[in-house]
Each structure stands twice: as C-alpha cells, then as structure tokens.
Amino acid sequence: MERVASQGILTIDFWDVGQGDCTVITKPDGSLIIIDVGPRNSPLIDWLRDHPRKRISDVILTHNDSDHIGAIPALLEARSVGSWNVWLLQDGPRTGRRQQAVVKLLTPLKRAEVEGIIQVRGITKGTTIWTDPHTGSYLDIIYPSELDKVLSHESPNLGSAILALMHPKGKMVIWPGDNTVRRTLEERPHGMLHTLFGPHHGGPEDRTRSSRKTFEKETHEIAAENAQISVGKNSYDHPNLRYLTYLRKAGCQISCTGLTRLCDRRIKTRKAGHHIMNGSALLGLRRTSTGFACRGAKRLTITSEGIFPDKYEATHREAVQALTHPYCMPRETWSKKRPQITQPPS
Amino acid sequence: MVLDLPPPQKAEHNSANERFRPPAPITRAITPFDPSSGFLQTISFRKSYLALNGDREPMRLLEEPKILIDRGLNIAKLEGWGISVDADKLSAIPREMARRFMKLWQDVEHNRLSEEDQGNWEHIVSTVDMDAFYLSLSQPRYLEGQRAGGDLQAHVRWPDQDQSERVPDKFLGEFSLLDPGEWFGAYFRFDLEGKITSVERLVQIPPPEADLWNEWPAKVY
C-alpha cells in the first residue's frame, strides 16, 4: 500500500488537463473521488490505466460541458469493472450540436448504468458526498438546490454545481465549476477559504454580468487565500486579467496550470518541453501534452491539523519572475529587463 | 538496454564528406583539466536521447548533462542526477541515467520519493522532456466520433468540437469503410500537437439516440 494511504491523510490533486477541469481526491483508504474528468485528451485516463489498483468511489461532474466531461467515454473504457457512483447535474437545456455533444459523451454512462457498473446520482444542494473519519473533513454539494436548477436555465455555466470540502478547523476548499464568483460568495459556508478552484478557468461570467466595481468587491469579499486556475491554450482569453488583478489585490496567491500568451509574450519562441514549472511530473501525475505548464498540477494535503500546500509554491513564485507579464505577481516585482537599444554615436 | 541515437545529419554533396570522419566524441570539455583546482574537471555529456525499454520510450534531454570528474579520487559525478561512476567508465553513464530515471519516476508515481532524492527528481524533471516520455507511454485511447468529408479525404468530427479535423491520408483506408455522417468508435493515438498518429480497431456505431434520453437520468437517488 502506498505511503499516502498508510498515513491516514487525504490529498487533493488539481490536475493540469489543459483547458478543462479535473481534480482527484485520494482518500485515506486509497480510493479516489474525481471531480470533473477533463476534456477528451485528459491525461487522467493514462494515469488510471497505469495504476490499475486505484479504485474509484465517486465521479462528480459539476456540469455537462465537454471540457469537464469529455473524457467520460475513455474513463468508462479504462475502468469497465467495479462499481462507482457518478454524480450528475441535469443542467440547462442546450440545442443543436451542443446537445448532440452532451448526448454522445454521456451515452456510455447510460450503457454502464444498465450494465450495473455505475450508479447515477443527482447533484442537489445539501448532499454530503463523503465524510472522512480520520481528518473530520467532508465533501458537500452547496449549489444548486432543486429550485435553483429550474431558475438557472439561462446558461449551463450558471447552473454549474458548487462543491466544498470542509475541514473541522474552519477552512475549506471550493470547486465552483464554471459558475460565478457572486454565486460562490452567496453559497459559501462560513469559514476561511483556503483554495478556490477557478471558477471558469479564471474567466468567471461576472466580468460581463457585473459592473467592474461589483466584480472587484465580490472577488475581495470571497477572501480566497489561494486560487488554482486550470487554463490551457484557448481562444476565450482565459484567464481574465481583471479577475487575476482583483484576486491579487485581495491578497490571494494565484497559480495557473498552463502558460498563456497573456503572461508570456515570448511564448511562441519557447522550445518544446521547456515549462515554467512542471508540477505534474514533480508530483508523479501526468499533464496534457500540448502547450506549456506554468504551475502544472498542485497538491493539497489534509490532515486533522489543517490543509497544507505542496512544497513547490516558492519554486513557482521564483520561476514566474522570468515571464514578461506575470499577472499572479504584483507589478512592482515584474522584471524591468527590456531589450537595450543602443544609440548610434552622435 | 540503453541506446544512443545520433542527431540527424544533413547530407551535403561535397568531396569532404567522402573522407573518413571519426565518430563524434560523446563528451565535451567545459573546463580544462587543471591539477591546481583540486584535480577537478567539468565536461558536458553530449547526448540528446536515451532510450528506455528497448527504444520504445525515448527520453529526450533538454540540455546536455554536466559531469564533474575528480581525477584525484577517480570519480565522475553527473550533476543533479545523484549518479557516481569510476572516472574511467564514462560509457556506463547512459545506462546509469536510464536506471536512475526509472527508479525515481516509479518512486514519485507511487508517492514514496525520499527527501534525499527529491532534489535529483526536480533536476531531472527540468532537464528531461517529460511530455514526450509520457506520450510514448500512453496507450491508444477509445474515442467516438463522426466521419465527415468526401471519398478522397477523411475528416473526423469529435462530439466536443465544432470544427472537423482532417485525418492524415495514411488512415484513409480505415475510414473508407464509413460513409460521411456515420458514427464510429476506434482507438487513437495522438502526437504532442494533438494530431492523430494511429487508428486501430475502428468500428461503426449507432448515432446518438435522442429517444434514449427522454427518461434521463434513469435512477436518481
């Protein structure tokens, strides 16, 4: 049995799956809770195949977008035996190709349910998915209620489930999926927010739905100590600069899984394999093979004493100094090095 | 077995190429041997690839590893890797590197990496192309999609993408059994850019059935 299991501690791995979300919680008995499985090319599948003894107990899908559920058919093919729970959200209606995508991606779940491999459960506020007797932590669904599901049909992102892992010492980790900062703020339980995952790959919809002032105020009020943003190569301008700035001003330590042109204007000249920090490989996880990692994966360890980050935080802070625009750092610390233009002698 | 793959050489048509050329040395001196510096010398190890598991899993080095040689003690140490060999057995270094890499990689995968090895693993991760290594390890992945395009070109439309993707012509044979618009399931491999590199066991599958979902989810507790 591996060391994590024998020590009776809990680990949370935020995976680097490119533009998508995936978190794996390893319970003290070694079994896994997976929150979102990532896109079609999610590296989680290869990792699970190479660790056949890892048992899945629950898979929670915050909502039915392909960057969160894209790897479901491959996951079912890789783990076609056993019995695990899949927590699903009946989210907003989609039309045309988007609906066809959801149907196609979730059809293997339907087959697996008929064969008795999985049990499908509905995501509803107030449900405790799991309680850890060792650390006293518990994983709760804090949004949406049955009524919220009806009211949030405007957009699938706005109906996205919000999960919270609560520690008995009053700290918590929150997964808002693709929901908004405002909704997370409204629904979050009392206590200190240790880590906020995202939301929406660092581009919450508040940026278009709220005024700048409100967005900044709510980002400040959510008071996250750390923010882990899963971002990869994308055409949506994720992460959002304003959101990163507001988080940083609120005293939050930000780390993004992937590097984008936003933070490194010289990204096109970067050679393959030269990451800022490959947290995935350092932690023994996999990452998506495209693009460059900035922080890569991140691990939190939870004991009865509290929630602890992995040892690479300081290494990452140092490594991002090499970037042209490291928005996770205060502007004063950005490198002042600019190409020197030599003046011709007069 | 550890093999060294030489870097590709560009062919040039001139008479100088026809003359005998000795093989390129595998090491290059960074600092000259100087007895006054405590019999120490630094050389770089001119390898770009190490092959693991019979060349099936290439380990690409992002930079040339440095070897510190102590001529007084007759010991050569590979900087950052935690490897020491006799100074007169430098040819053993590729094998030792591969062994060290495999050990530390397995230790970190199973969460049993010791504090002493932590620094070595950090150095190795920053000097080895881990993406290429993991890609070589990955097994073909089962995916479902829809055939698009005409008879002379095959395109694939994945359920989670709006745009269709052109399949390389060498896989046209596999896709020729499908008519445009039909759904398939197959095992795929991809390269670092996400392009298809192999297609196996392609079968036709029924299209998504909307009727199946009228009563979804079936069992919500």
Coordinates of C-alpha atoms in Angstrom, one line a residue:
Chain A
M1 CA 0.0 0.0 0.0
E2 CA 1.3 3.4 -0.8
R3 CA 2.5 5.9 1.7
V4 CA -0.4 8.3 1.4
A5 CA -2.9 5.6 2.4
S6 CA -0.9 4.2 5.2
Q7 CA -0.5 7.6 6.9
G8 CA -4.3 8.2 7.0
I9 CA -4.1 11.5 5.3
L10 CA -6.1 13.0 2.5
T11 CA -4.7 14.5 -0.7
I12 CA -6.3 16.7 -3.3
D13 CA -4.6 16.9 -6.7
F14 CA -5.6 19.6 -9.1
W15 CA -4.6 18.2 -12.4
D16 CA -3.2 20.1 -15.4
V17 CA -5.5 18.9 -18.2
G18 CA -5.1 21.9 -20.4
Q19 CA -8.3 23.9 -21.0
G20 CA -10.6 21.9 -18.7
D21 CA -11.1 20.9 -15.1
C22 CA -10.0 17.8 -13.2
T23 CA -9.4 17.1 -9.5
V24 CA -8.6 13.8 -7.9
I25 CA -9.1 13.4 -4.1
T26 CA -7.3 10.4 -2.7
K27 CA -9.0 9.2 0.4
P28 CA -7.1 7.6 3.3
D29 CA -8.1 4.1 2.1
G30 CA -6.5 4.8 -1.3
S31 CA -9.8 5.1 -3.2
L32 CA -10.5 8.1 -5.4
I33 CA -13.1 10.8 -5.7
I34 CA -12.8 12.5 -9.1
I35 CA -14.3 16.0 -9.6
D36 CA -14.7 16.5 -13.3
V37 CA -12.7 14.3 -15.7
G38 CA -11.3 16.9 -18.1
P39 CA -11.5 17.1 -21.9
R40 CA -11.2 14.3 -24.4
N41 CA -7.4 14.0 -24.2
S42 CA -7.4 14.1 -20.4
P43 CA -4.1 12.6 -19.0
L44 CA -6.1 11.2 -16.1
I45 CA -7.1 8.2 -18.3
D46 CA -3.5 7.1 -19.0
W47 CA -2.6 7.6 -15.3
L48 CA -5.6 5.4 -14.2
R49 CA -4.6 2.7 -16.7
D50 CA -1.0 2.7 -15.2
H51 CA -2.5 2.4 -11.7
P52 CA -5.0 -0.4 -12.0
R53 CA -5.3 -0.9 -8.3
K54 CA -6.6 2.6 -7.7
R55 CA -10.3 2.2 -7.0
I56 CA -12.8 4.9 -8.0
S57 CA -15.5 5.5 -5.5
D58 CA -17.2 8.6 -6.9
V59 CA -17.1 10.8 -10.0
I60 CA -18.7 14.2 -9.7
L61 CA -19.5 16.2 -12.9
T62 CA -20.1 19.8 -12.0
H63 CA -21.9 20.4 -15.3
N64 CA -22.1 18.9 -18.7
D65 CA -19.6 20.9 -20.8
S66 CA -17.1 18.9 -22.8
D67 CA -14.0 20.4 -21.0
H68 CA -15.4 18.9 -17.8
I69 CA -16.9 15.6 -19.1
G70 CA -15.1 15.0 -22.4
A71 CA -13.1 12.0 -21.0
I72 CA -16.1 10.1 -19.7
P73 CA -16.2 7.6 -22.6
A74 CA -12.5 6.9 -22.2
L75 CA -12.8 6.6 -18.4
L76 CA -15.6 4.1 -18.7
E77 CA -13.5 2.1 -21.2
A78 CA -10.4 2.2 -18.8
R79 CA -12.5 1.3 -15.7
S80 CA -15.1 -1.1 -17.1
V81 CA -15.3 -3.2 -13.9
G82 CA -16.1 -2.2 -10.4
S83 CA -19.0 -0.2 -9.0
W84 CA -18.8 3.6 -8.5
N85 CA -21.1 6.5 -8.2
V86 CA -21.5 9.2 -10.9
W87 CA -22.9 12.4 -9.6
L88 CA -24.7 14.2 -12.5
L89 CA -26.3 17.5 -12.9
Q90 CA -29.4 18.0 -15.1
D91 CA -28.3 21.4 -16.3
G92 CA -29.7 24.0 -18.6
P93 CA -31.2 23.0 -22.0
R94 CA -28.9 23.0 -25.0
T95 CA -29.7 23.0 -28.6
G96 CA -28.2 21.6 -31.9
R97 CA -24.6 20.4 -31.8
R98 CA -24.1 21.2 -28.1
Q99 CA -27.0 19.0 -27.2
Q100 CA -25.7 16.3 -29.5
A101 CA -22.3 16.5 -27.9
V102 CA -23.8 16.0 -24.4
V103 CA -25.8 13.1 -25.6
K104 CA -22.8 11.5 -27.3
L105 CA -20.5 12.0 -24.3
L106 CA -23.0 10.7 -21.8
T107 CA -24.4 7.8 -23.7
P108 CA -21.6 5.4 -22.4
L109 CA -22.8 6.3 -18.9
K110 CA -26.2 5.2 -19.8
R111 CA -24.9 1.8 -21.0
A112 CA -22.7 1.5 -17.9
E113 CA -25.7 2.2 -15.7
V114 CA -27.7 -0.5 -17.4
E115 CA -24.8 -3.0 -17.0
G116 CA -24.5 -2.1 -13.3
I117 CA -21.0 -0.6 -13.4
I118 CA -22.1 2.8 -12.2
Q119 CA -24.9 4.2 -10.1
V120 CA -26.1 7.6 -11.3
R121 CA -26.9 10.1 -8.6
G122 CA -28.3 13.6 -8.9
I123 CA -26.4 16.6 -7.6
T124 CA -28.6 18.6 -5.1
K125 CA -27.6 21.1 -2.5
G126 CA -27.3 19.8 1.0
T127 CA -26.0 16.3 0.0
T128 CA -22.8 15.2 1.7
I129 CA -20.9 13.0 -0.7
W130 CA -18.3 11.7 1.7
T131 CA -17.1 12.2 5.2
D132 CA -13.6 11.4 6.3
P133 CA -13.5 9.8 9.8
H134 CA -9.7 10.4 10.1
T135 CA -9.5 14.1 9.5
G136 CA -13.1 15.0 10.1
S137 CA -13.4 16.6 6.6
Y138 CA -16.5 16.3 4.5
L139 CA -17.4 17.0 0.9
D140 CA -20.6 18.8 0.4
I141 CA -22.7 20.0 -2.5
I142 CA -23.6 23.6 -1.8
Y143 CA -25.3 24.5 -5.0
P144 CA -27.8 24.1 -6.8
S145 CA -31.0 23.2 -5.0
E146 CA -33.9 21.7 -6.9
L147 CA -35.3 25.2 -7.3
D148 CA -32.0 26.6 -8.5
K149 CA -31.9 24.0 -11.3
V150 CA -35.2 25.4 -12.6
L151 CA -34.2 29.0 -12.2
S152 CA -30.7 28.8 -13.6
H153 CA -31.6 27.6 -17.1
E154 CA -30.3 30.8 -18.7
S155 CA -26.9 29.2 -19.2
P156 CA -25.3 25.8 -18.4
N157 CA -22.4 27.6 -16.7
L158 CA -24.7 29.5 -14.3
G159 CA -26.3 26.2 -13.2
S160 CA -22.9 24.6 -12.6
A161 CA -22.6 22.7 -9.3
I162 CA -20.5 24.2 -6.5
L163 CA -18.7 21.8 -4.1
A164 CA -17.0 22.5 -0.8
L165 CA -14.6 20.3 1.1
M166 CA -14.9 21.4 4.7
H167 CA -12.2 20.9 7.3
P168 CA -13.2 20.8 11.0
K169 CA -10.8 23.7 11.8
G170 CA -12.9 26.0 9.8
K171 CA -11.0 26.0 6.5
M172 CA -12.4 24.9 3.1
V173 CA -11.7 24.2 -0.5
I174 CA -14.3 25.2 -3.1
W175 CA -14.9 23.9 -6.6
P176 CA -17.3 26.3 -8.3
G177 CA -17.1 24.6 -11.7
D178 CA -17.9 27.3 -14.3
N179 CA -20.3 29.2 -12.0
T180 CA -19.8 32.8 -11.0
V181 CA -17.9 34.5 -8.1
R182 CA -21.1 36.0 -7.0
R183 CA -22.9 32.7 -6.7
T184 CA -19.9 31.2 -4.9
L185 CA -19.9 34.1 -2.5
E186 CA -23.6 33.7 -1.8
E187 CA -23.5 30.0 -1.2
R188 CA -20.2 29.5 0.5
P189 CA -20.3 28.3 4.1
H190 CA -18.8 30.3 6.9
G191 CA -15.0 29.8 7.4
M192 CA -11.8 30.6 5.8
L193 CA -11.5 29.8 2.1
H194 CA -8.1 28.1 1.7
T195 CA -8.3 27.4 -2.0
L196 CA -10.7 28.4 -4.7
F197 CA -10.6 26.4 -7.9
G198 CA -11.2 28.8 -10.8
P199 CA -14.0 29.5 -11.4
H200 CA -14.5 29.1 -15.2
H201 CA -10.8 28.8 -15.9
G202 CA -10.1 32.2 -14.5
G203 CA -12.7 33.9 -16.6
P204 CA -15.9 34.0 -14.5
E205 CA -19.0 35.3 -16.1
D206 CA -19.2 38.1 -13.6
R207 CA -16.9 40.0 -15.9
T208 CA -19.7 40.5 -18.3
R209 CA -22.7 40.3 -15.9
S210 CA -21.5 42.6 -13.1
S211 CA -20.0 46.1 -13.1
R212 CA -16.3 46.4 -12.5
K213 CA -16.8 47.8 -9.1
T214 CA -19.2 44.9 -8.0
F215 CA -16.9 42.3 -9.6
E216 CA -13.9 43.7 -7.6
K217 CA -15.9 43.9 -4.4
E218 CA -17.2 40.4 -4.6
T219 CA -13.8 39.0 -5.5
H220 CA -12.4 40.8 -2.5
E221 CA -15.2 39.5 -0.2
I222 CA -14.8 35.9 -1.2
A223 CA -11.4 36.2 0.5
A224 CA -9.7 33.2 -1.0
E225 CA -6.2 32.6 0.3
N226 CA -5.2 30.7 -2.8
A227 CA -6.7 30.3 -6.3
Q228 CA -5.8 27.5 -8.6
I229 CA -6.8 28.2 -12.1
S230 CA -6.9 25.5 -14.7
V231 CA -6.1 27.1 -18.0
G232 CA -4.6 25.9 -21.3
K233 CA -4.4 27.0 -24.9
N234 CA -7.7 28.7 -25.5
S235 CA -9.5 31.3 -27.6
Y236 CA -11.6 32.7 -24.8
D237 CA -8.9 35.0 -23.2
H238 CA -8.8 32.8 -20.1
P239 CA -7.7 33.7 -17.6
N240 CA -9.2 37.1 -17.4
L241 CA -6.7 39.9 -16.5
R242 CA -9.2 41.8 -14.4
Y243 CA -10.1 38.8 -12.3
L244 CA -6.4 38.0 -11.7
T245 CA -5.8 41.5 -10.7
Y246 CA -8.7 41.6 -8.3
L247 CA -7.7 38.3 -6.7
R248 CA -4.1 39.5 -6.3
K249 CA -5.3 42.8 -4.8
A250 CA -7.4 40.8 -2.3
G251 CA -4.2 39.1 -1.1
C252 CA -4.8 35.8 -2.9
Q253 CA -1.9 33.6 -4.1
I254 CA -2.7 32.7 -7.7
S255 CA -1.3 29.8 -9.7
C256 CA -2.4 28.7 -13.2
T257 CA -1.8 25.3 -14.5
G258 CA -0.9 26.4 -18.0
L259 CA 1.0 29.3 -19.6
T260 CA -0.8 31.6 -22.0
R261 CA 0.3 34.5 -24.2
L262 CA -1.2 36.8 -21.7
C263 CA 1.6 36.2 -19.2
D264 CA 4.5 35.4 -21.6
R265 CA 4.5 37.5 -24.7
R266 CA 7.5 35.4 -25.9
I267 CA 5.6 32.1 -25.7
K268 CA 5.9 31.5 -29.5
T269 CA 9.7 31.3 -29.2
R270 CA 9.6 28.9 -26.3
K271 CA 11.0 25.5 -27.1
A272 CA 9.0 22.3 -26.6
G273 CA 9.3 20.8 -23.2
H274 CA 10.6 23.9 -21.5
H275 CA 7.9 24.6 -18.9
I276 CA 7.9 27.3 -16.3
M277 CA 7.4 24.5 -13.7
N278 CA 6.1 21.0 -14.5
G279 CA 4.2 20.4 -11.3
S280 CA 2.5 17.4 -12.7
A281 CA 5.8 15.5 -13.3
L282 CA 7.1 16.7 -9.9
L283 CA 4.1 15.2 -8.2
G284 CA 4.1 11.9 -10.2
L285 CA 1.0 12.9 -12.2
R286 CA 0.5 13.4 -15.9
R287 CA -0.3 16.5 -17.9
T288 CA -1.8 17.2 -21.3
S289 CA 1.0 17.1 -23.9
T290 CA 0.1 20.4 -25.6
G291 CA 1.2 23.8 -24.5
F292 CA 3.4 24.8 -21.6
A293 CA 2.9 24.3 -17.9
C294 CA 3.2 27.4 -15.6
R295 CA 2.5 25.8 -12.3
G296 CA 1.2 22.5 -13.6
A297 CA -0.6 20.3 -11.1
K298 CA -0.9 21.2 -7.5
R299 CA -1.4 19.1 -4.4
L300 CA -3.0 19.9 -1.1
T301 CA -2.5 17.6 1.8
I302 CA -5.2 17.4 4.5
T303 CA -4.6 16.1 8.0
S304 CA -6.5 16.6 11.2
E305 CA -4.2 19.6 11.8
G306 CA -5.2 21.5 8.7
I307 CA -4.8 22.0 4.9
F308 CA -1.2 22.2 3.6
P309 CA 0.0 23.0 0.1
D310 CA 2.8 21.1 -1.6
K311 CA 6.4 22.3 -1.3
Y312 CA 6.7 23.9 -4.8
E313 CA 4.9 27.2 -4.1
A314 CA 8.1 29.1 -3.5
T315 CA 9.8 27.5 -6.5
H316 CA 6.9 28.6 -8.7
R317 CA 6.9 32.2 -7.4
E318 CA 10.6 32.3 -8.3
A319 CA 10.1 30.7 -11.7
V320 CA 7.4 33.1 -12.9
Q321 CA 9.8 36.0 -12.5
A322 CA 11.2 35.0 -15.9
L323 CA 7.9 35.9 -17.6
T324 CA 7.2 39.1 -19.3
H325 CA 3.8 39.8 -17.6
P326 CA 3.4 37.5 -14.6
Y327 CA -0.1 38.7 -13.5
C328 CA 0.0 36.5 -10.4
M329 CA 2.7 38.8 -9.0
P330 CA 2.5 42.5 -8.1
R331 CA 3.5 44.7 -10.9
E332 CA 6.4 46.2 -8.9
T333 CA 8.1 42.8 -8.9
W334 CA 7.9 42.4 -12.7
S335 CA 11.2 42.2 -14.4
K336 CA 12.4 45.6 -15.6
K337 CA 14.7 44.0 -18.2
R338 CA 13.8 45.2 -21.6
P339 CA 15.8 44.9 -24.8
Q340 CA 18.5 47.6 -24.8
I341 CA 18.5 49.9 -27.8
T342 CA 22.0 51.2 -28.4
Q343 CA 22.1 54.8 -29.6
P344 CA 24.4 55.4 -32.6
P345 CA 27.2 57.8 -31.6
S346 CA 26.4 61.4 -32.4
Chain B
M1 CA 19.1 -1.8 -23.0
V2 CA 20.4 1.7 -23.4
L3 CA 21.0 3.0 -26.9
D4 CA 22.2 6.3 -28.1
L5 CA 20.5 7.8 -31.1
P6 CA 22.8 10.2 -33.0
P7 CA 21.3 13.5 -34.1
P8 CA 20.1 13.7 -37.7
Q9 CA 22.8 14.9 -40.1
K10 CA 22.1 16.9 -43.1
A11 CA 23.5 15.4 -46.3
E12 CA 25.9 17.6 -48.2
H13 CA 27.3 16.9 -51.6
N14 CA 30.9 17.9 -51.4
S15 CA 34.1 15.9 -51.6
A16 CA 35.0 16.5 -48.0
N17 CA 32.1 14.2 -46.9
E18 CA 33.6 11.3 -48.7
R19 CA 36.7 11.3 -46.5
F20 CA 36.8 9.3 -43.3
R21 CA 35.5 11.1 -40.3
P22 CA 36.0 9.7 -36.8
P23 CA 32.8 9.4 -34.7
A24 CA 31.9 12.5 -32.7
P25 CA 33.0 12.3 -29.0
I26 CA 30.3 11.8 -26.5
T27 CA 31.7 14.3 -24.1
R28 CA 33.0 17.9 -24.5
A29 CA 35.2 19.7 -22.0
I30 CA 33.8 22.7 -20.3
T31 CA 36.8 23.4 -18.1
P32 CA 40.3 22.2 -18.8
F33 CA 41.9 19.7 -16.6
D34 CA 43.9 21.7 -14.0
P35 CA 45.8 20.0 -11.1
S36 CA 45.8 23.3 -9.2
S37 CA 42.0 23.2 -9.0
G38 CA 42.0 20.0 -6.9
F39 CA 42.1 17.6 -9.8
L40 CA 38.6 18.6 -10.8
Q41 CA 37.3 18.9 -14.4
T42 CA 33.8 19.6 -15.8
I43 CA 32.7 18.1 -19.0
S44 CA 29.3 18.0 -20.7
F45 CA 27.7 14.8 -21.8
R46 CA 26.8 15.2 -25.5
K47 CA 23.6 13.1 -25.5
S48 CA 20.2 14.2 -26.7
Y49 CA 18.3 10.9 -26.4
L50 CA 18.4 8.0 -24.0
A51 CA 16.2 5.0 -24.9
L52 CA 14.2 3.1 -22.3
N53 CA 12.5 -0.2 -22.7
G54 CA 14.2 -1.1 -25.9
D55 CA 13.9 2.3 -27.6
R56 CA 10.1 2.2 -27.2
E57 CA 10.1 5.1 -24.7
P58 CA 12.6 7.7 -25.7
M59 CA 13.9 10.1 -23.0
R60 CA 14.8 13.4 -24.7
L61 CA 17.3 15.5 -22.8
L62 CA 16.5 19.2 -22.9
E63 CA 20.1 20.2 -22.1
E64 CA 23.5 18.5 -22.0
P65 CA 24.1 17.0 -18.6
K66 CA 27.4 18.1 -16.9
I67 CA 29.8 15.5 -15.5
L68 CA 32.2 16.6 -12.7
I69 CA 35.3 14.5 -12.7
D70 CA 37.6 14.2 -9.7
R71 CA 40.8 12.9 -11.1
G72 CA 42.3 12.6 -7.7
L73 CA 39.6 10.2 -6.4
N74 CA 38.9 8.9 -10.0
I75 CA 35.2 9.5 -9.6
A76 CA 32.8 11.1 -12.1
K77 CA 29.5 12.6 -10.9
L78 CA 26.6 13.5 -13.0
E79 CA 25.4 16.9 -11.8
G80 CA 21.9 16.9 -10.4
W81 CA 21.3 13.2 -11.0
G82 CA 22.8 11.6 -7.9
I83 CA 25.0 9.3 -10.1
S84 CA 28.6 8.5 -9.5
V85 CA 30.8 6.2 -11.6
D86 CA 34.5 5.5 -12.0
A87 CA 36.1 8.3 -14.0
D88 CA 37.5 5.7 -16.5
K89 CA 34.0 4.2 -17.1
L90 CA 32.1 7.2 -18.5
S91 CA 30.5 4.9 -21.1
A92 CA 28.4 3.5 -18.2
I93 CA 26.7 6.8 -17.6
P94 CA 23.8 6.4 -20.2
R95 CA 22.7 3.2 -18.6
E96 CA 23.0 4.7 -15.1
M97 CA 20.9 7.7 -16.2
A98 CA 18.2 5.4 -17.5
R99 CA 18.2 3.3 -14.3
R100 CA 18.1 6.4 -12.1
F101 CA 15.3 7.9 -14.1
M102 CA 13.2 4.8 -14.0
K103 CA 13.7 4.4 -10.2
L104 CA 12.9 8.0 -9.3
W105 CA 9.9 8.1 -11.7
Q106 CA 8.4 5.0 -10.1
D107 CA 9.1 6.3 -6.6
V108 CA 7.3 9.6 -7.4
E109 CA 4.4 7.8 -9.2
H110 CA 3.8 5.7 -6.1
N111 CA 4.4 8.6 -3.6
R112 CA 7.4 7.1 -2.0
L113 CA 10.1 9.5 -3.1
S114 CA 12.6 10.1 -0.3
E115 CA 13.7 13.6 0.8
E116 CA 17.3 12.8 -0.4
D117 CA 16.0 12.0 -3.9
Q118 CA 13.7 15.0 -4.1
G119 CA 16.3 17.4 -5.4
N120 CA 17.5 14.9 -8.0
W121 CA 14.0 14.4 -9.3
E122 CA 13.4 18.2 -9.5
H123 CA 16.6 18.5 -11.6
I124 CA 15.6 15.6 -13.8
V125 CA 12.1 16.9 -14.5
S126 CA 13.6 20.3 -15.6
T127 CA 16.1 18.6 -18.0
V128 CA 14.1 15.8 -19.5
D129 CA 11.2 16.2 -21.9
M130 CA 8.6 14.6 -19.7
D131 CA 5.8 15.3 -22.2
A132 CA 7.4 13.2 -24.9
F133 CA 8.1 10.5 -22.4
Y134 CA 4.5 10.3 -21.1
L135 CA 3.2 10.4 -24.7
S136 CA 5.3 7.4 -25.6
L137 CA 3.9 5.6 -22.5
S138 CA 0.2 6.4 -23.3
Q139 CA -1.9 3.6 -24.7
P140 CA -4.3 4.0 -27.6
R141 CA -7.5 5.8 -26.4
Y142 CA -11.0 4.8 -27.3
L143 CA -12.9 7.6 -28.8
E144 CA -16.2 8.0 -30.7
G145 CA -16.8 10.5 -33.5
Q146 CA -18.5 11.1 -36.8
R147 CA -17.0 10.7 -40.2
A148 CA -17.1 13.8 -42.4
G149 CA -15.5 14.8 -45.7
G150 CA -15.7 13.2 -49.1
D151 CA -14.3 10.0 -50.5
L152 CA -10.8 11.3 -51.2
Q153 CA -10.4 12.9 -47.8
A154 CA -11.5 11.8 -44.4
H155 CA -12.4 14.3 -41.7
V156 CA -13.4 13.5 -38.1
R157 CA -15.9 15.5 -36.2
W158 CA -15.5 14.9 -32.4
P159 CA -18.6 15.4 -30.3
D160 CA -16.9 18.1 -28.3
Q161 CA -15.6 20.1 -31.2
D162 CA -17.5 22.4 -33.6
Q163 CA -14.8 22.1 -36.3
S164 CA -14.0 18.8 -38.1
E165 CA -10.4 17.6 -38.2
R166 CA -8.7 16.2 -41.2
V167 CA -7.4 12.7 -40.8
P168 CA -3.9 12.0 -42.3
D169 CA -4.2 10.3 -45.7
K170 CA -2.4 7.2 -44.5
F171 CA -5.6 6.4 -42.4
L172 CA -7.9 6.9 -45.3
G173 CA -8.2 3.1 -45.7
E174 CA -9.6 2.7 -42.2
F175 CA -12.2 5.4 -42.8
S176 CA -13.1 4.4 -46.3
L177 CA -15.5 1.8 -44.8
L178 CA -17.6 4.5 -43.4
D179 CA -19.9 6.9 -45.3
P180 CA -19.8 10.6 -44.4
G181 CA -22.1 11.2 -41.5
E182 CA -21.7 7.8 -39.9
W183 CA -20.5 7.4 -36.3
F184 CA -17.6 5.3 -35.3
G185 CA -15.6 4.1 -32.3
A186 CA -11.9 3.5 -32.5
Y187 CA -8.6 3.5 -30.6
F188 CA -6.5 6.6 -31.4
R189 CA -3.0 7.8 -30.6
F190 CA -2.0 11.5 -30.8
D191 CA 1.2 13.4 -31.0
L192 CA 2.4 16.3 -28.9
E193 CA 0.3 18.7 -31.0
G194 CA -2.8 16.6 -30.7
K195 CA -2.7 15.3 -34.2
I196 CA -3.8 11.7 -35.0
T197 CA -0.8 9.3 -35.3
S198 CA -2.6 5.9 -35.3
V199 CA -6.0 4.4 -35.7
E200 CA -6.9 0.9 -34.5
R201 CA -10.0 -1.3 -34.3
L202 CA -12.4 1.1 -36.0
V203 CA -16.0 0.0 -35.8
Q204 CA -19.2 1.6 -36.9
I205 CA -21.6 2.5 -34.0
P206 CA -25.2 3.8 -34.0
P207 CA -25.8 7.5 -33.9
P208 CA -26.7 9.3 -30.7
E209 CA -30.3 8.3 -29.9
A210 CA -32.2 11.2 -28.5
D211 CA -35.1 8.9 -27.6
L212 CA -32.8 7.1 -25.1
W213 CA -32.6 10.3 -23.1
N214 CA -36.3 11.0 -22.7
E215 CA -36.2 9.5 -19.2
W216 CA -32.7 10.6 -18.3
P217 CA -31.4 10.3 -15.6
A218 CA -32.8 6.9 -15.1
K219 CA -32.0 6.3 -11.4
V220 CA -31.5 9.4 -9.3
Y221 CA -31.5 8.5 -5.7

